[in-house]
Tab-separated table of C-alpha atoms (C1' of nucleotides) in Angstrom:
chain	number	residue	atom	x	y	z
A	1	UNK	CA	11.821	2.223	1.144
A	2	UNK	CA	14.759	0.547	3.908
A	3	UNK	CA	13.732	1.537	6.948
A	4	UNK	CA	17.382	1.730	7.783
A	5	UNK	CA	18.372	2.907	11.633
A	6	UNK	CA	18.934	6.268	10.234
A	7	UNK	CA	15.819	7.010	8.293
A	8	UNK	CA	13.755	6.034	10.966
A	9	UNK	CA	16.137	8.202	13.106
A	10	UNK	CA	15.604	11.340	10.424
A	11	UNK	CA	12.015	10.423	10.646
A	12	UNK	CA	11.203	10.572	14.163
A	13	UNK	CA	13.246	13.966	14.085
A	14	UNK	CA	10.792	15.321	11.614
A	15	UNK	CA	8.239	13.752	13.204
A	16	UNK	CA	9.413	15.292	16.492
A	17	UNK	CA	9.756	19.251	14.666
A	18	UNK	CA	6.242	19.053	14.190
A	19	UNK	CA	6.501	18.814	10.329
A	20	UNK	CA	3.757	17.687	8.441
A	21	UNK	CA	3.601	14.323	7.108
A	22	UNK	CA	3.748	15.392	3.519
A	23	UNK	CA	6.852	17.801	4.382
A	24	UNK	CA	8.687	14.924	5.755
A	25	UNK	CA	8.304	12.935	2.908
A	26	UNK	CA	9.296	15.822	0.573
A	27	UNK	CA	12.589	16.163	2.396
A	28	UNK	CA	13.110	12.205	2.800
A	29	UNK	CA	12.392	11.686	-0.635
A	30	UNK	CA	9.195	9.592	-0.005
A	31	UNK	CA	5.504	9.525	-0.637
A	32	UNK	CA	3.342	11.042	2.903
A	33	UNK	CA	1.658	8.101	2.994
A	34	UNK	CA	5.210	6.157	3.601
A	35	UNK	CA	5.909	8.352	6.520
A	36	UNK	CA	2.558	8.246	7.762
A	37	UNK	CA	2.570	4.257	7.439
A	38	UNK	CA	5.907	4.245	9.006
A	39	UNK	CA	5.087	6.473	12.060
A	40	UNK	CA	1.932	5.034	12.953
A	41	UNK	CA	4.013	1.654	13.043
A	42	UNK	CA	6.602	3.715	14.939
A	43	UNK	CA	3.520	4.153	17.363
A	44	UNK	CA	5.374	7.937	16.938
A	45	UNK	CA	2.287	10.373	18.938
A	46	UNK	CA	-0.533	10.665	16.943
A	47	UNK	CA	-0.926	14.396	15.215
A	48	UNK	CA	-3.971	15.951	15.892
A	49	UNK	CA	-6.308	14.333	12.919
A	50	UNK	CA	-8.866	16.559	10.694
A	51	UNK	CA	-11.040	13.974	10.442
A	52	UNK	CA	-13.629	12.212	12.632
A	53	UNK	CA	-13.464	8.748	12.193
A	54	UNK	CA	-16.824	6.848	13.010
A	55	UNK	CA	-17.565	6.142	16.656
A	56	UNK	CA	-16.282	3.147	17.968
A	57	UNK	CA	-19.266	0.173	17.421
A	58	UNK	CA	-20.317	2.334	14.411
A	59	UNK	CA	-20.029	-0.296	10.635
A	60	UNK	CA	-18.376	1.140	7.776
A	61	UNK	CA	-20.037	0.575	4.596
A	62	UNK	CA	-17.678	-2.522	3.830
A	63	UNK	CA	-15.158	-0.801	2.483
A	64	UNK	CA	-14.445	-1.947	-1.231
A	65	UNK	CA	-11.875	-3.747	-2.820
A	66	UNK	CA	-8.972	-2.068	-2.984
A	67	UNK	CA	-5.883	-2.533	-5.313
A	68	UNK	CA	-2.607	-1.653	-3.925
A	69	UNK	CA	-0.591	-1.371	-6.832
A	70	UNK	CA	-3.922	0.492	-9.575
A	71	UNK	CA	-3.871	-0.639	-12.843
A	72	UNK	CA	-1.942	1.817	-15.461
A	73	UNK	CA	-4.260	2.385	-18.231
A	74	UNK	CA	-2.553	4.137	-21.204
A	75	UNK	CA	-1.047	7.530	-20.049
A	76	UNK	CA	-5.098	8.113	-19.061
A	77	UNK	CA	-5.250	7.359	-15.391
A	78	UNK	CA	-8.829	7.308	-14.318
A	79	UNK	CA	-9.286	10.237	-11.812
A	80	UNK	CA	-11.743	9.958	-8.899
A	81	UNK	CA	-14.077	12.789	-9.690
A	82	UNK	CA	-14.460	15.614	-7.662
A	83	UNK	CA	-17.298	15.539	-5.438
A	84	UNK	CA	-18.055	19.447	-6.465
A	85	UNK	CA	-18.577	18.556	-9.894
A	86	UNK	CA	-20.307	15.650	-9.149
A	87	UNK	CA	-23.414	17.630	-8.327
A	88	UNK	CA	-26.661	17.219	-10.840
A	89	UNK	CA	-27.603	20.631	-11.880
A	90	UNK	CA	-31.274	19.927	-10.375
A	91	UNK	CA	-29.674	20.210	-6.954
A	92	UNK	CA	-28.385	23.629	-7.261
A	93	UNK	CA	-32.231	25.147	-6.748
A	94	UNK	CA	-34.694	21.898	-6.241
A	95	UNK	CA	-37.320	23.932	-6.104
A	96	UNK	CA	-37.488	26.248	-8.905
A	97	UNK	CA	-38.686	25.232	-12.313
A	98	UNK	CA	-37.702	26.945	-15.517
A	99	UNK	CA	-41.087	27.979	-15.841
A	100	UNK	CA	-43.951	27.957	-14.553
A	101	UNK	CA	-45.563	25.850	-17.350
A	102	UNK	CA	-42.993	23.074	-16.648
A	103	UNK	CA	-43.401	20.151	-15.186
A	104	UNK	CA	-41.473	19.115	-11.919
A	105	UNK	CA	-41.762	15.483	-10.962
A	106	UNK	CA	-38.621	14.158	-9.872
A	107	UNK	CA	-37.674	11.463	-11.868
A	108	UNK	CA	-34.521	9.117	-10.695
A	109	UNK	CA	-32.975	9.373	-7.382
A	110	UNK	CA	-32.327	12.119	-5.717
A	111	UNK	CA	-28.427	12.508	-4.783
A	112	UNK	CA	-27.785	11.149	-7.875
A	113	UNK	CA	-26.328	12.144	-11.413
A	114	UNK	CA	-29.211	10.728	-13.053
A	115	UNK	CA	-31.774	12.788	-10.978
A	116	UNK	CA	-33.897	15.197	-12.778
A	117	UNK	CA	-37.175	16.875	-13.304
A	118	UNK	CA	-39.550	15.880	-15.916
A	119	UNK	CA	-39.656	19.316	-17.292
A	120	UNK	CA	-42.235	18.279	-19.651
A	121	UNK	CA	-45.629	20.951	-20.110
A	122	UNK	CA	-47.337	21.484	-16.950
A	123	UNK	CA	-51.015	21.660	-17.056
A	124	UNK	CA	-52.328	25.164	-16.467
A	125	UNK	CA	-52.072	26.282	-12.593
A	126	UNK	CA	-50.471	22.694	-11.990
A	127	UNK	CA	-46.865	21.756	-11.067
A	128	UNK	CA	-47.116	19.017	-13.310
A	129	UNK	CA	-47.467	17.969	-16.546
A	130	UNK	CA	-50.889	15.473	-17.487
A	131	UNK	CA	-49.145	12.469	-16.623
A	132	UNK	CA	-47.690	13.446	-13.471
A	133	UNK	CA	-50.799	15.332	-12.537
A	134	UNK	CA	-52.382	11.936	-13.007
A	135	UNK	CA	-50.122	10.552	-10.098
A	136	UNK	CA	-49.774	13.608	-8.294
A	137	UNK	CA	-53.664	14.105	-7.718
A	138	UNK	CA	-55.772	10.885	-6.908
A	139	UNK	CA	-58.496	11.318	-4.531
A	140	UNK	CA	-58.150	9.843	-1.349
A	141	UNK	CA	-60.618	7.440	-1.947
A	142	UNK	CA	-59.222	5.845	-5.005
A	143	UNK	CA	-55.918	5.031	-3.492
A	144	UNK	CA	-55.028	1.842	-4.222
A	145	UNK	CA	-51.664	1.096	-4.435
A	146	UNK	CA	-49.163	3.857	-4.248
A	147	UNK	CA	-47.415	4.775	-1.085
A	148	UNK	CA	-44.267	2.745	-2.510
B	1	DC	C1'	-8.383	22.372	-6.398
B	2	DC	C1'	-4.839	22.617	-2.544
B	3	DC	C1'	-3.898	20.641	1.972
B	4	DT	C1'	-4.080	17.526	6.567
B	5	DG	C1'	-3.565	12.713	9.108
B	6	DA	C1'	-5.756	7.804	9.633
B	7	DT	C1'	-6.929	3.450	8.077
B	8	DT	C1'	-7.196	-0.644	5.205
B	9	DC	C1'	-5.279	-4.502	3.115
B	10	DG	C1'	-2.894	-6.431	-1.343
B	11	DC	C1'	1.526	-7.147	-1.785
C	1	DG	C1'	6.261	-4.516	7.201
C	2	DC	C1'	5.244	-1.487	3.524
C	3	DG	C1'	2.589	2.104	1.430
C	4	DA	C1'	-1.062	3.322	-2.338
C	5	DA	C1'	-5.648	4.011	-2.193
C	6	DT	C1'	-8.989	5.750	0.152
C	7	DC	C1'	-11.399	8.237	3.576
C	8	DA	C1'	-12.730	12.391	5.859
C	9	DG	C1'	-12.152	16.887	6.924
C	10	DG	C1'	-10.254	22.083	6.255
DNA sequence: CCCTGATTCGC
DNA sequence: GCGAATCAGG
């Protein structure tokens, strides 16, 4: 994109209309990002922004590397999945087994894709199967080393 | 999913 | 300086 006199003339008039960044760059011909690139550089007034930012002082989680220009991998661009479907199925009710014979010890961790419940045969009137009931039930006295 | 604006940083 | 990628929220 030239930033010619008169785009950045057609842009602060947008800008000034109250149009949204994305609108702006429809009618201009140019990606949202462009314009909203362009009018932060244009120190144009800030719009009010959906998103809270973190506090000043506050680290980010080092951002990671970023690529400006993302490779092009054959017609199959990855896509950054969708946080909604990202969701293991054991989150949905964490709680509830299938049964009441099954066992529930979480295995992996939580929050992630991999996290699940052992689902293998609970002992009678126990949550958990014979090897987590092993874990699950040590008398106080015996502890020895869990508490990770 | 659609949308919004803000920020980062390779180019 | 530019703007895609990403973030973060609705």
């Amino acid at each position: 994109m030239e930033w010619t006199a008169e785009a950045i003339d057609q842009l602060r008039a947008f800008w000034a209309e109250g149009h949204s960044t994305a609108e702006i760059g429809r009618r201009m011909g140019i990606s949202k990002n462009a314009v909203v690139g362009k009018a932060h550089r244009l120190n144009l007034d800030a719009r009010p922004s959906p998103i809270r930012r973190e506090a000043e002082g506050g680290e980010r989680p080092a951002a990671q590397p970023r690529r400006a220009t993302p490779p092009a991998r054959d017609g199959a661009p990855l896509r950054r999945l969708d946080q909604s479907l990202a969701q293991p199925a054991a989150v949905v009710r964490p709680f509830q087994r299938v049964s009441a014979r099954t066992c529930c010890w979480p295995l992996g961790e939580p929050g992630t894709p991999e996290f699940r419940f052992c689902s293998g045969d609970a002992l009678t009137s126990k949550p958990y199967c014979q090897e987590h009931a092993a874990v699950a039930y040590v008398k106080a006295r015996d502890r020895r080393e869990d508490a990770a």
